[in-house]
Amino acid sequence: MEKMKAYMVPNAADNGIEGIREATVKGNFSEEAWAYIQKLFPKAKIKGNCLTYDMGATSLYFQLCDTPRLSVELKAIISNKEIQGKSFEVENLRVVL
């Protein structure tokens, strides 16, 4: 296990990824789930079907959708212009560089 830990090191900094600018969680939330999210983030602003929470350098969005699937999109803060505009997906997570 110790040998594996040496290889399991995040490489975000090496690739010029400095953080997350926006995180958007899209889902067909039940009324109960939507109320719970609002309790978790009482200072969040609600506009239409979107709840927005400002965390300083990062904005967190919860968006009500008709699709019965939960998806997450992260928009990264990058310094490496070679990767700007690229994206990748893993299951229901999309990362935009």
Phi, psi and omega in degrees: 000321180297325178296321180292323181301326180297331180267346183265060181248130178301137180248018182301311182298321179297334181260009177081019177264115189258347180166193180244125179275315181220143173231123181241124177251116181250134179192166177267071185291138174290165178301321179295316179295318180297318178295321179295317178300319179295326177289324179293327182235071186295338180268005180290153178257138179248126177225111182063237182259022184232132175254128183241130178235122180271119180251024182093255181284346182234139174252137180246128181239138170242124184238126176285130179230161178279338182288139183280026184240144175263131177223154181230134175236128178247131175251118188274154169266121185232154173246347180270102183293341180293334181257358182300133179089349178278163178209165174211158182231142174226111183056245182258018180248129176240131178245123180253125182264000000 
